[in-house]
C-alpha positions as semicolon CSV with decimal commas, in nm:
position;residue;x (nm);y (nm);z (nm)
1;M;-3,206;2,658;-2,248
2;E;-3,518;2,458;-2,341
3;A;-3,478;2,082;-2,327
4;G;-3,482;1,868;-2,638
5;Y;-3,772;1,637;-2,681
6;Q;-3,753;1,272;-2,741
7;N;-3,976;0,981;-2,662
8;L;-3,812;0,671;-2,511
9;R;-3,942;0,310;-2,509
10;L;-3,826;0,032;-2,263
11;T;-3,939;-0,331;-2,289
12;K;-3,963;-0,502;-1,955
13;G;-3,713;-0,780;-1,914
14;R;-3,467;-0,617;-2,173
15;S;-3,151;-0,400;-2,133
16;F;-3,228;-0,037;-2,208
17;G;-2,975;0,254;-2,266
18;F;-2,876;0,557;-2,481
19;A;-2,607;0,816;-2,490
20;V;-2,641;1,205;-2,507
21;T;-2,355;1,451;-2,592
22;Y;-2,432;1,802;-2,456
23;C;-2,304;2,043;-2,700
24;Q;-2,306;2,418;-2,784
25;E;-2,510;2,533;-3,097
26;D;-2,179;2,523;-3,309
27;G;-2,153;2,150;-3,220
28;E;-1,859;2,189;-2,965
29;P;-1,902;1,973;-2,674
30;V;-1,970;2,125;-2,333
31;N;-1,751;2,064;-2,032
32;I;-1,953;1,903;-1,760
33;V;-1,676;1,817;-1,522
34;G;-1,809;1,812;-1,149
35;Y;-2,175;1,790;-1,260
36;K;-2,420;1,528;-1,188
37;A;-2,717;1,390;-1,392
38;L;-3,057;1,283;-1,303
39;L;-3,343;1,132;-1,519
40;Q;-3,669;1,078;-1,338
41;V;-3,968;0,890;-1,498
42;R;-4,302;1,002;-1,330
43;R;-4,683;0,905;-1,401
44;Q;-4,756;1,284;-1,484
45;P;-4,544;1,561;-1,587
46;T;-4,537;1,728;-1,248
47;R;-4,282;1,702;-0,948
48;D;-4,539;1,573;-0,708
49;S;-4,659;1,301;-0,940
50;R;-4,551;0,947;-0,833
51;L;-4,191;0,849;-0,931
52;V;-4,180;0,526;-1,165
53;L;-3,817;0,499;-1,233
54;E;-3,507;0,699;-1,155
55;F;-3,167;0,709;-1,339
56;S;-2,879;0,918;-1,185
57;T;-2,515;0,949;-1,139
58;D;-2,561;0,864;-0,782
59;N;-2,742;0,514;-0,846
60;G;-2,500;0,433;-1,120
61;R;-2,754;0,425;-1,402
62;I;-2,605;0,751;-1,547
63;Q;-2,245;0,760;-1,620
64;I;-2,034;1,053;-1,749
65;P;-1,736;0,870;-1,898
66;E;-1,601;1,197;-2,091
67;P;-1,715;1,494;-1,903
68;M;-1,470;1,719;-2,090
69;K;-1,664;1,606;-2,411
70;G;-2,027;1,644;-2,250
71;E;-2,077;1,273;-2,283
72;L;-2,344;1,112;-2,073
73;R;-2,460;0,718;-2,090
74;I;-2,780;0,622;-1,949
75;G;-2,877;0,256;-1,883
76;I;-3,024;-0,029;-1,689
77;N;-2,991;-0,405;-1,706
78;P;-3,270;-0,663;-1,784
79;R;-3,303;-0,783;-1,418
80;E;-3,390;-0,408;-1,319
81;T;-3,659;-0,370;-1,580
82;E;-3,857;-0,712;-1,513
83;D;-4,089;-0,572;-1,245
84;L;-4,151;-0,222;-1,375
85;L;-4,507;-0,095;-1,397
86;E;-4,626;-0,090;-1,759
87;G;-4,755;0,229;-1,903
88;D;-4,698;0,556;-2,072
89;W;-4,508;0,794;-1,842
90;H;-4,321;1,138;-1,862
91;Y;-3,952;1,199;-1,793
92;D;-3,701;1,477;-1,774
93;L;-3,318;1,449;-1,801
94;I;-3,119;1,729;-1,627
95;L;-2,746;1,817;-1,545
96;Y;-2,695;1,991;-1,222
97;A;-2,404;2,134;-1,014
98;P;-2,418;1,956;-0,672
99;T;-2,169;2,208;-0,508
100;P;-2,041;2,554;-0,574
101;K;-1,699;2,376;-0,647
102;A;-1,850;2,180;-0,938
103;I;-1,961;2,516;-1,097
104;E;-1,604;2,641;-1,078
105;M;-1,475;2,321;-1,219
106;G;-1,713;2,342;-1,509
107;G;-1,759;2,706;-1,551
108;S;-1,487;2,844;-1,784
109;E;-1,591;3,014;-2,097
110;G;-1,785;2,799;-2,346
111;N;-1,892;2,564;-2,073
112;I;-2,176;2,553;-1,827
113;G;-2,154;2,878;-1,637
114;S;-2,184;2,959;-1,275
115;E;-2,548;3,084;-1,340
116;K;-2,666;2,765;-1,497
117;T;-2,657;2,526;-1,209
118;V;-2,949;2,323;-1,355
119;V;-2,959;2,238;-1,720
120;P;-3,258;2,069;-1,878
121;L;-3,124;1,829;-2,154
122;L;-3,425;1,605;-2,265
123;T;-3,786;1,563;-2,190
124;G;-4,057;1,347;-2,330
125;R;-4,283;1,039;-2,294
126;F;-4,131;0,718;-2,137
127;S;-4,305;0,401;-2,256
128;V;-4,272;0,086;-2,042
129;K;-4,415;-0,211;-2,224
130;G;-4,407;-0,588;-2,161
131;M;-4,307;-0,861;-2,402
132;I;-4,585;-1,073;-2,544
133;A;-4,402;-1,372;-2,604
134;E;-4,389;-1,640;-2,321
135;V;-4,045;-1,711;-2,185
136;P;-3,948;-2,074;-2,165
137;R;-3,922;-2,235;-1,825
138;D;-3,546;-2,287;-1,861
139;P;-3,430;-1,990;-2,084
140;V;-3,083;-2,013;-2,223
141;E;-2,859;-1,771;-2,075
142;L;-2,727;-1,529;-2,341
143;P;-2,467;-1,260;-2,279
144;E;-2,603;-0,908;-2,238
145;P;-2,565;-0,709;-2,558
146;E;-2,341;-0,411;-2,563
147;L;-2,563;-0,082;-2,558
148;P;-2,549;0,104;-2,894
149;D;-2,375;0,431;-2,903
150;V;-2,637;0,647;-3,043
151;P;-2,540;0,996;-2,939
152;T;-2,804;1,281;-2,923
153;T;-2,644;1,614;-2,988
154;L;-2,812;1,883;-2,783
155;P;-2,725;2,270;-2,843
156;E;-2,661;2,485;-2,551
157;E;-2,864;2,802;-2,558
């Protein structure tokens, strides 16, 4: 399967997030029970390039709330975005089976099979930009907005 292509933009000091639903070509969600997810942002589109930012199920920046429905949610809070390096980077979002048991759990017909232990979901440019407005010295505390649920449906090959 080839990864879908989508450019992402993060504004420093703001919440960032999106949702992805991994589906077969007919629109049926893929069972990703037991799988983990990883999104890495790097300076260049190579593995040995400097890591700028990482989202994963291990660090809590990726959640899989409905694994039977192929649903992933990626997000980061404003405090974690304040000190990011500005620039135009590259990213990949993948699903992977951390253990053979995970492959068994998600490997029934119509789901991620035992031969697909790494599934590329999305790739593209990842822009980190700063705000140009000057923040007041004593900013008013506002509640964090809920992240919009904007699913991206990705076909399975």
